[in-house]
Amino acid sequence: MLDLLYFDSDIAVCVKPAGVLSEGDGKNCMPYLLSLELKERGIDASVFVVHRLDRETEGLTVFALNEASAAALSLSFQNGDAV
């Protein structure tokens, strides 16, 4: 079970465990695991990666749940607005 700390219609914030990839489409990747967690809660949403942590790093990660949020968050990270 994924430690999902916050979600709404635009974003999801969760803890990425050490050893799990931040991106990708395999079973040991955050987008897949987050999609499963959201589906268990009755939410069918796309998951967009907007930043990454190294595989061996555990920490908070933010994922966009729609294209508009993905674009806005990616721009914020690129501009250094998001920390």
Coordinates of N, CA and C in Angstrom, one line a residue:
M1 N 0.8 -1.2 0.0 CA 0.0 0.0 0.0 C 0.9 1.2 0.0
L2 N 0.5 2.2 -0.8 CA 1.3 3.4 -1.0 C 0.8 4.4 0.1
D3 N 1.8 5.2 0.6 CA 1.4 6.2 1.6 C 1.0 7.5 0.9
L4 N -0.3 7.6 0.7 CA -0.8 8.8 -0.1 C -1.2 9.8 1.0
L5 N -0.6 10.9 1.0 CA -0.8 12.0 2.0 C -1.8 13.0 1.6
Y6 N -2.0 13.3 0.3 CA -2.9 14.3 -0.1 C -3.3 14.0 -1.6
F7 N -4.5 14.2 -1.9 CA -4.9 14.2 -3.3 C -6.1 15.0 -3.5
D8 N -6.2 15.6 -4.7 CA -7.5 16.3 -5.2 C -7.6 16.0 -6.6
S9 N -8.4 16.8 -7.4 CA -8.6 16.5 -8.8 C -7.4 16.8 -9.6
D10 N -6.4 17.6 -9.1 CA -5.2 18.0 -9.8 C -3.9 17.3 -9.5
I11 N -3.7 17.1 -8.2 CA -2.4 16.5 -7.7 C -2.6 15.4 -6.7
A12 N -1.5 14.7 -6.6 CA -1.4 13.7 -5.5 C 0.0 13.8 -4.9
V13 N 0.1 13.8 -3.6 CA 1.3 13.9 -2.8 C 1.5 12.6 -2.1
C14 N 2.6 11.9 -2.3 CA 2.8 10.6 -1.6 C 4.3 10.4 -1.3
V15 N 4.5 9.4 -0.5 CA 5.9 9.0 -0.1 C 6.4 8.0 -1.1
K16 N 7.5 8.3 -1.8 CA 8.1 7.3 -2.6 C 9.1 6.5 -1.8
P17 N 8.8 5.2 -1.7 CA 9.7 4.3 -0.9 C 11.1 4.2 -1.6
A18 N 12.1 3.9 -0.8 CA 13.4 3.6 -1.4 C 13.3 2.3 -2.2
G19 N 14.0 2.3 -3.3 CA 14.0 1.1 -4.2 C 12.9 1.1 -5.3
V20 N 12.1 2.1 -5.3 CA 11.0 2.2 -6.3 C 11.4 3.4 -7.2
L21 N 11.2 3.1 -8.5 CA 11.4 4.2 -9.5 C 10.4 5.3 -9.5
S22 N 10.9 6.5 -9.7 CA 9.9 7.6 -9.7 C 9.1 7.7 -11.0
E23 N 9.6 7.1 -12.1 CA 8.9 7.1 -13.3 C 9.0 5.7 -14.0
G24 N 8.2 5.5 -15.0 CA 8.2 4.3 -15.7 C 6.8 3.7 -15.7
D25 N 6.7 2.5 -16.3 CA 5.4 1.9 -16.4 C 5.4 0.4 -15.8
G26 N 6.4 0.0 -15.2 CA 6.5 -1.3 -14.5 C 5.8 -1.3 -13.2
K27 N 5.7 -2.5 -12.6 CA 5.0 -2.7 -11.4 C 5.8 -2.1 -10.2
N28 N 7.1 -1.8 -10.3 CA 7.8 -1.2 -9.3 C 8.1 0.3 -9.5
C29 N 7.2 1.0 -10.1 CA 7.3 2.4 -10.5 C 6.1 3.2 -9.9
M30 N 6.4 4.4 -9.4 CA 5.5 5.2 -8.7 C 4.2 5.4 -9.5
P31 N 4.2 5.8 -10.8 CA 2.9 6.0 -11.5 C 2.0 4.8 -11.5
Y32 N 2.6 3.6 -11.6 CA 1.7 2.4 -11.5 C 1.2 2.2 -10.1
L33 N 2.0 2.3 -9.1 CA 1.6 2.1 -7.7 C 0.6 3.2 -7.3
L34 N 0.8 4.4 -7.7 CA -0.2 5.5 -7.4 C -1.5 5.3 -8.1
S35 N -1.5 4.8 -9.4 CA -2.7 4.5 -10.1 C -3.5 3.4 -9.4
L36 N -2.8 2.4 -8.9 CA -3.5 1.3 -8.1 C -4.1 1.9 -6.9
E37 N -3.4 2.7 -6.1 CA -3.9 3.3 -4.9 C -5.1 4.2 -5.2
L38 N -5.1 5.0 -6.2 CA -6.2 5.8 -6.5 C -7.4 5.0 -7.0
K39 N -7.2 3.9 -7.7 CA -8.3 3.1 -8.1 C -9.0 2.4 -6.9
E40 N -8.2 2.0 -5.9 CA -8.7 1.4 -4.7 C -9.6 2.4 -4.0
R41 N -9.4 3.7 -4.2 CA -10.2 4.8 -3.6 C -11.3 5.2 -4.6
G42 N -11.5 4.5 -5.7 CA -12.6 4.8 -6.6 C -12.3 5.9 -7.6
I43 N -11.0 6.3 -7.8 CA -10.6 7.4 -8.6 C -9.8 6.8 -9.8
D44 N -10.3 7.1 -11.0 CA -9.6 6.7 -12.2 C -9.0 7.9 -12.9
A45 N -7.7 8.1 -12.6 CA -7.0 9.3 -13.1 C -5.7 8.9 -13.8
S46 N -5.3 9.7 -14.7 CA -3.9 9.6 -15.3 C -2.9 10.1 -14.3
V47 N -1.7 9.6 -14.3 CA -0.7 10.0 -13.4 C 0.5 10.6 -14.2
F48 N 0.8 11.8 -14.0 CA 1.9 12.5 -14.7 C 3.1 12.8 -13.7
V49 N 4.3 12.4 -14.1 CA 5.5 12.6 -13.3 C 5.9 14.1 -13.6
V50 N 6.1 14.9 -12.5 CA 6.6 16.2 -12.7 C 8.0 16.5 -12.1
H51 N 8.4 15.5 -11.2 CA 9.8 15.6 -10.7 C 10.2 14.2 -10.3
R52 N 11.4 13.9 -10.0 CA 11.9 12.6 -9.7 C 12.8 12.6 -8.5
L53 N 12.9 11.5 -7.8 CA 13.9 11.2 -6.8 C 14.6 10.0 -7.3
D54 N 15.9 9.9 -6.9 CA 16.7 8.7 -7.2 C 16.0 7.4 -6.7
R55 N 16.3 6.3 -7.3 CA 15.6 5.1 -7.0 C 15.8 4.8 -5.5
E56 N 17.0 5.0 -5.0 CA 17.3 4.6 -3.6 C 16.9 5.7 -2.6
T57 N 16.3 6.8 -3.0 CA 15.9 7.8 -2.1 C 14.4 7.7 -1.8
E58 N 14.1 7.8 -0.5 CA 12.7 7.9 0.0 C 12.4 9.3 0.2
G59 N 11.2 9.7 -0.2 CA 10.8 11.1 0.1 C 9.4 11.4 -0.5
L60 N 9.0 12.6 -0.3 CA 7.7 13.1 -0.8 C 7.8 13.4 -2.3
T61 N 6.8 12.9 -3.0 CA 6.8 13.2 -4.4 C 5.4 13.8 -4.8
V62 N 5.4 14.7 -5.7 CA 4.1 15.3 -6.2 C 3.9 14.8 -7.6
F63 N 2.7 14.3 -7.9 CA 2.3 13.9 -9.2 C 1.1 14.7 -9.7
A64 N 1.0 15.0 -10.9 CA -0.1 15.7 -11.5 C -1.1 14.6 -11.9
L65 N -2.4 14.9 -11.9 CA -3.5 14.0 -12.2 C -4.2 14.4 -13.5
N66 N -3.7 15.5 -14.2 CA -4.3 15.9 -15.4 C -3.2 16.7 -16.2
E67 N -3.4 16.9 -17.5 CA -2.4 17.5 -18.3 C -2.1 19.0 -17.9
A68 N -3.2 19.7 -17.6 CA -3.0 21.1 -17.2 C -2.2 21.2 -15.9
S69 N -2.4 20.4 -14.9 CA -1.6 20.4 -13.7 C -0.2 20.0 -14.0
A70 N 0.0 19.0 -14.8 CA 1.3 18.6 -15.2 C 2.2 19.7 -15.8
A71 N 1.5 20.5 -16.7 CA 2.2 21.6 -17.3 C 2.6 22.7 -16.3
A72 N 1.6 23.0 -15.5 CA 1.8 24.1 -14.5 C 2.9 23.7 -13.4
L73 N 2.8 22.4 -13.0 CA 3.8 22.0 -12.0 C 5.2 21.9 -12.6
S74 N 5.3 21.4 -13.8 CA 6.6 21.2 -14.5 C 7.2 22.6 -14.7
L75 N 6.4 23.6 -15.1 CA 6.9 25.0 -15.2 C 7.4 25.5 -13.9
S76 N 6.7 25.2 -12.8 CA 7.1 25.7 -11.5 C 8.4 25.1 -11.1
F77 N 8.6 23.8 -11.3 CA 9.9 23.1 -11.0 C 11.0 23.7 -11.8
Q78 N 10.8 23.9 -13.1 CA 11.8 24.5 -14.0 C 12.2 25.9 -13.6
N79 N 11.3 26.7 -13.1 CA 11.5 28.0 -12.7 C 12.1 28.1 -11.2
G80 N 12.1 27.0 -10.5 CA 12.6 27.0 -9.2 C 11.5 27.5 -8.2
D81 N 10.3 27.6 -8.6 CA 9.2 28.1 -7.7 C 8.8 27.0 -6.7
A82 N 8.9 25.8 -7.1 CA 8.5 24.7 -6.3 C 9.7 24.1 -5.6
V83 N 9.7 23.9 -4.4 CA 10.8 23.3 -3.6 C 10.4 22.1 -2.9

